[in-house]
Tab-separated table of C-alpha atoms in Angstrom:
chain	number	residue	atom	x	y	z
A	1	UNK	CA	0.000	0.000	0.000
A	2	UNK	CA	1.346	3.415	-0.989
A	3	UNK	CA	1.673	5.835	1.904
A	4	UNK	CA	2.933	9.390	2.149
A	5	UNK	CA	3.250	10.781	5.659
A	6	UNK	CA	4.212	14.408	6.234
A	7	UNK	CA	5.725	15.734	9.444
A	8	UNK	CA	7.513	18.791	10.763
A	9	UNK	CA	4.712	21.349	10.722
A	10	UNK	CA	4.008	23.671	13.606
A	11	UNK	CA	3.931	27.246	14.819
A	12	UNK	CA	6.821	29.501	13.803
A	13	UNK	CA	7.422	33.231	14.036
A	14	UNK	CA	7.723	35.409	10.918
A	15	UNK	CA	11.255	35.224	9.594
A	16	UNK	CA	11.754	31.787	11.104
A	17	UNK	CA	12.551	28.436	9.507
A	18	UNK	CA	10.979	25.020	9.405
A	19	UNK	CA	11.841	21.742	7.706
A	20	UNK	CA	9.043	19.504	6.486
A	21	UNK	CA	9.519	15.807	5.812
A	22	UNK	CA	7.497	13.293	3.840
A	23	UNK	CA	8.087	9.591	4.431
A	24	UNK	CA	7.122	7.426	1.479
A	25	UNK	CA	6.434	3.707	1.434
A	26	UNK	CA	4.823	1.090	-0.779
A	27	UNK	CA	6.554	2.067	-4.027
A	28	UNK	CA	10.022	2.544	-5.515
A	29	UNK	CA	10.547	6.107	-4.346
A	30	UNK	CA	13.466	6.934	-6.639
A	31	UNK	CA	11.365	6.143	-9.715
A	32	UNK	CA	8.916	8.961	-9.110
A	33	UNK	CA	9.094	12.717	-9.136
A	34	UNK	CA	7.468	14.413	-6.179
A	35	UNK	CA	5.780	17.684	-5.350
A	36	UNK	CA	4.848	19.899	-2.442
A	37	UNK	CA	1.431	21.553	-2.630
A	38	UNK	CA	-0.075	23.843	-0.019
A	39	UNK	CA	-3.504	25.082	0.928
A	40	UNK	CA	-4.049	28.172	3.049
A	41	UNK	CA	-7.019	28.022	5.433
A	42	UNK	CA	-10.262	28.251	3.458
A	43	UNK	CA	-8.394	28.739	0.169
A	44	UNK	CA	-7.578	26.714	-2.917
A	45	UNK	CA	-4.602	24.566	-3.780
A	46	UNK	CA	-1.223	26.133	-4.590
A	47	UNK	CA	1.615	24.161	-6.136
A	48	UNK	CA	4.886	24.909	-4.327
A	49	UNK	CA	7.740	22.806	-5.707
A	50	UNK	CA	8.738	19.795	-7.818
A	51	UNK	CA	11.734	17.469	-7.777
A	52	UNK	CA	12.486	14.730	-10.272
A	53	UNK	CA	13.378	11.170	-9.276
A	54	UNK	CA	17.146	11.682	-9.016
A	55	UNK	CA	16.937	15.401	-8.270
A	56	UNK	CA	18.024	16.413	-11.763
A	57	UNK	CA	15.140	18.852	-12.177
A	58	UNK	CA	13.824	21.160	-9.480
A	59	UNK	CA	11.188	23.846	-9.863
A	60	UNK	CA	9.578	26.356	-7.515
A	61	UNK	CA	6.577	28.650	-7.470
A	62	UNK	CA	7.602	32.303	-7.661
A	63	UNK	CA	6.029	32.880	-4.234
A	64	UNK	CA	8.647	30.651	-2.532
A	65	UNK	CA	11.655	30.889	-4.850
A	66	UNK	CA	14.788	31.820	-2.948
A	67	UNK	CA	13.226	30.975	0.427
A	68	UNK	CA	12.241	27.298	0.123
A	69	UNK	CA	14.450	24.365	-0.881
A	70	UNK	CA	13.126	20.982	-1.944
A	71	UNK	CA	15.291	17.889	-1.611
A	72	UNK	CA	15.015	14.138	-1.355
A	73	UNK	CA	16.920	11.179	0.057
A	74	UNK	CA	16.097	8.144	-2.060
A	75	UNK	CA	17.939	5.806	0.310
A	76	UNK	CA	15.506	6.864	3.026
A	77	UNK	CA	12.476	7.210	0.718
A	78	UNK	CA	12.006	10.704	2.037
A	79	UNK	CA	11.127	14.093	0.620
A	80	UNK	CA	11.952	17.374	2.337
A	81	UNK	CA	11.037	21.044	2.181
A	82	UNK	CA	13.338	23.499	3.931
A	83	UNK	CA	11.412	26.701	4.498
A	84	UNK	CA	13.308	29.871	5.464
A	85	UNK	CA	12.266	33.504	5.911
A	86	UNK	CA	8.720	32.402	6.599
A	87	UNK	CA	5.893	34.890	6.206
A	88	UNK	CA	2.312	34.996	7.461
A	89	UNK	CA	1.123	34.164	3.938
A	90	UNK	CA	2.998	30.848	4.099
A	91	UNK	CA	0.469	29.637	6.674
A	92	UNK	CA	-1.122	26.547	5.131
A	93	UNK	CA	-1.490	22.809	5.157
A	94	UNK	CA	1.455	21.418	3.208
A	95	UNK	CA	0.915	18.215	1.241
A	96	UNK	CA	3.481	16.012	-0.415
A	97	UNK	CA	2.188	14.391	-3.583
A	98	UNK	CA	3.558	11.906	-6.060
A	99	UNK	CA	3.562	13.356	-9.554
A	100	UNK	CA	0.456	12.834	-11.639
A	101	UNK	CA	0.068	9.410	-13.239
A	102	UNK	CA	-2.558	6.704	-13.477
A	103	UNK	CA	-2.723	6.785	-9.712
A	104	UNK	CA	-2.635	9.839	-7.553
A	105	UNK	CA	-1.094	9.744	-4.119
A	106	UNK	CA	-1.127	12.545	-1.592
A	107	UNK	CA	-0.278	12.632	2.072
A	108	UNK	CA	-2.739	13.920	4.651
A	109	UNK	CA	-0.802	17.140	5.092
A	110	UNK	CA	0.991	18.977	7.876
A	111	UNK	CA	-0.086	22.399	9.146
A	112	UNK	CA	2.381	25.265	9.166
A	113	UNK	CA	1.327	28.392	11.038
A	114	UNK	CA	3.441	31.532	10.772
A	115	UNK	CA	2.458	33.983	13.475
A	116	UNK	CA	4.039	36.121	16.169
B	1	UNK	CA	2.929	31.154	-16.075
B	2	UNK	CA	-0.233	29.396	-17.242
B	3	UNK	CA	-3.286	30.772	-15.456
B	4	UNK	CA	-6.204	28.349	-15.127
B	5	UNK	CA	-9.694	29.806	-14.752
B	6	UNK	CA	-12.440	27.502	-13.562
B	7	UNK	CA	-16.138	28.139	-14.055
B	8	UNK	CA	-18.584	28.353	-12.560
B	9	UNK	CA	-17.335	29.250	-9.086
B	10	UNK	CA	-20.287	27.424	-7.559
B	11	UNK	CA	-22.572	24.899	-9.216
B	12	UNK	CA	-25.869	23.975	-7.540
B	13	UNK	CA	-27.390	20.720	-8.767
B	14	UNK	CA	-29.452	17.797	-7.507
B	15	UNK	CA	-28.429	14.134	-7.238
B	16	UNK	CA	-28.986	12.376	-10.540
B	17	UNK	CA	-28.291	15.486	-12.602
B	18	UNK	CA	-25.359	16.008	-14.946
B	19	UNK	CA	-22.529	18.344	-13.920
B	20	UNK	CA	-20.258	20.155	-16.356
B	21	UNK	CA	-17.211	21.965	-14.974
B	22	UNK	CA	-14.928	24.109	-17.110
B	23	UNK	CA	-11.211	24.883	-16.902
B	24	UNK	CA	-9.755	27.431	-19.311
B	25	UNK	CA	-6.008	28.010	-19.652
B	26	UNK	CA	-4.335	31.312	-20.525
B	27	UNK	CA	-2.095	29.443	-22.983
B	28	UNK	CA	-2.002	25.990	-24.472
B	29	UNK	CA	-1.380	23.147	-22.015
B	30	UNK	CA	1.405	21.005	-23.439
B	31	UNK	CA	0.583	17.388	-24.269
B	32	UNK	CA	-2.763	17.751	-22.523
B	33	UNK	CA	-1.050	17.534	-19.144
B	34	UNK	CA	-4.231	18.524	-17.371
B	35	UNK	CA	-5.546	16.861	-14.212
B	36	UNK	CA	-8.761	17.121	-12.227
B	37	UNK	CA	-9.031	16.625	-8.465
B	38	UNK	CA	-11.889	16.278	-6.020
B	39	UNK	CA	-11.488	17.558	-2.471
B	40	UNK	CA	-13.814	17.165	0.477
B	41	UNK	CA	-13.576	19.104	3.721
B	42	UNK	CA	-10.655	18.043	5.874
B	43	UNK	CA	-9.306	15.624	3.277
B	44	UNK	CA	-6.433	15.586	0.832
B	45	UNK	CA	-7.291	16.032	-2.843
B	46	UNK	CA	-8.171	12.896	-4.803
B	47	UNK	CA	-6.979	12.515	-8.392
B	48	UNK	CA	-9.885	11.921	-10.786
B	49	UNK	CA	-8.536	12.570	-14.293
B	50	UNK	CA	-5.030	12.834	-15.756
B	51	UNK	CA	-3.863	13.557	-19.282
B	52	UNK	CA	-7.095	15.540	-19.742
B	53	UNK	CA	-9.245	12.469	-20.346
B	54	UNK	CA	-7.840	9.371	-18.592
B	55	UNK	CA	-9.593	8.237	-15.442
B	56	UNK	CA	-7.305	7.529	-12.505
B	57	UNK	CA	-7.345	4.075	-10.971
B	58	UNK	CA	-10.533	3.331	-9.068
B	59	UNK	CA	-12.483	6.360	-10.306
B	60	UNK	CA	-16.088	5.588	-11.312
B	61	UNK	CA	-16.946	5.891	-14.994
B	62	UNK	CA	-19.513	8.604	-14.316
B	63	UNK	CA	-16.476	10.943	-14.199
B	64	UNK	CA	-15.059	11.910	-17.581
B	65	UNK	CA	-12.634	14.517	-18.835
B	66	UNK	CA	-12.285	16.102	-22.243
B	67	UNK	CA	-10.592	18.940	-24.029
B	68	UNK	CA	-7.233	20.023	-25.335
B	69	UNK	CA	-5.217	23.170	-25.885
B	70	UNK	CA	-6.799	25.780	-23.658
B	71	UNK	CA	-10.285	24.419	-22.960
B	72	UNK	CA	-10.983	21.461	-20.713
B	73	UNK	CA	-14.128	19.989	-19.188
B	74	UNK	CA	-14.915	17.620	-16.330
B	75	UNK	CA	-18.296	15.939	-16.654
B	76	UNK	CA	-20.081	13.953	-13.973
B	77	UNK	CA	-22.843	12.102	-15.778
B	78	UNK	CA	-25.197	11.367	-12.878
B	79	UNK	CA	-24.438	13.011	-9.577
B	80	UNK	CA	-24.236	10.814	-6.510
B	81	UNK	CA	-24.549	12.320	-2.994
B	82	UNK	CA	-20.821	11.753	-2.390
B	83	UNK	CA	-19.869	13.839	-5.455
B	84	UNK	CA	-20.717	17.161	-3.813
B	85	UNK	CA	-17.320	18.672	-3.070
B	86	UNK	CA	-14.703	21.073	-4.429
B	87	UNK	CA	-13.071	20.372	-7.795
B	88	UNK	CA	-9.731	21.687	-9.023
B	89	UNK	CA	-7.933	21.474	-12.336
B	90	UNK	CA	-4.135	21.533	-12.562
B	91	UNK	CA	-1.746	21.793	-15.462
B	92	UNK	CA	1.517	19.880	-15.053
B	93	UNK	CA	2.988	20.439	-18.487
B	94	UNK	CA	5.104	23.479	-17.715
B	95	UNK	CA	6.418	24.928	-14.492
B	96	UNK	CA	4.904	26.466	-12.431
B	97	UNK	CA	2.354	23.650	-12.256
B	98	UNK	CA	-0.625	25.844	-11.555
B	99	UNK	CA	-4.063	25.016	-10.167
B	100	UNK	CA	-7.376	26.617	-10.997
B	101	UNK	CA	-9.185	28.452	-8.230
B	102	UNK	CA	-11.729	25.651	-7.846
B	103	UNK	CA	-15.426	24.975	-8.383
B	104	UNK	CA	-17.720	24.196	-5.473
B	105	UNK	CA	-20.337	21.622	-6.397
B	106	UNK	CA	-23.194	21.931	-3.935
B	107	UNK	CA	-26.539	20.249	-3.439
B	108	UNK	CA	-29.472	22.259	-4.730
């Protein structure tokens, strides 16, 4: 069974940092590109970042470019999102998601709250 | 950046009726890399359609997708009570992989 489990969310002050993790299981992690997607409270979905299977290609939304860094450790079947210089508008549930294919897999999300 | 505009914002229908949701792109979506998701309150999104018209594994055949270029449609042939939710389109052909703003499908 495919599972994606996010962790690392919490309350952080503006300007602070947080590192999110996503533990994957049930599939060959290195064979799939991965994404982070977020959803602010009561709002729609916003794509944040993409990383290819062996990290050759990495893309970011303009809203996080230069502040967030996506990475992965295929030996640990884990995906990461390092978030620096956090702002109030980064407050959201952050989902990790396997890239679109015949099956769609998303984690249940982890809440990040940026507030003083 | 490809901007996706979904319409209508809210669609009010009754169970058994047909639902037609639209997603229009500001520029052509390459290789029809267009997906549709369903999201219910407190849950992660669920992939319904990929490649504009292919149903994801386990998705009932009352869900269908069509379109190409800049105009895409999600059709639900006969609404079931569990279909009332939010629906989002996403293009994943060129970065940034943008989402539409969503359509709320509510019970009339």
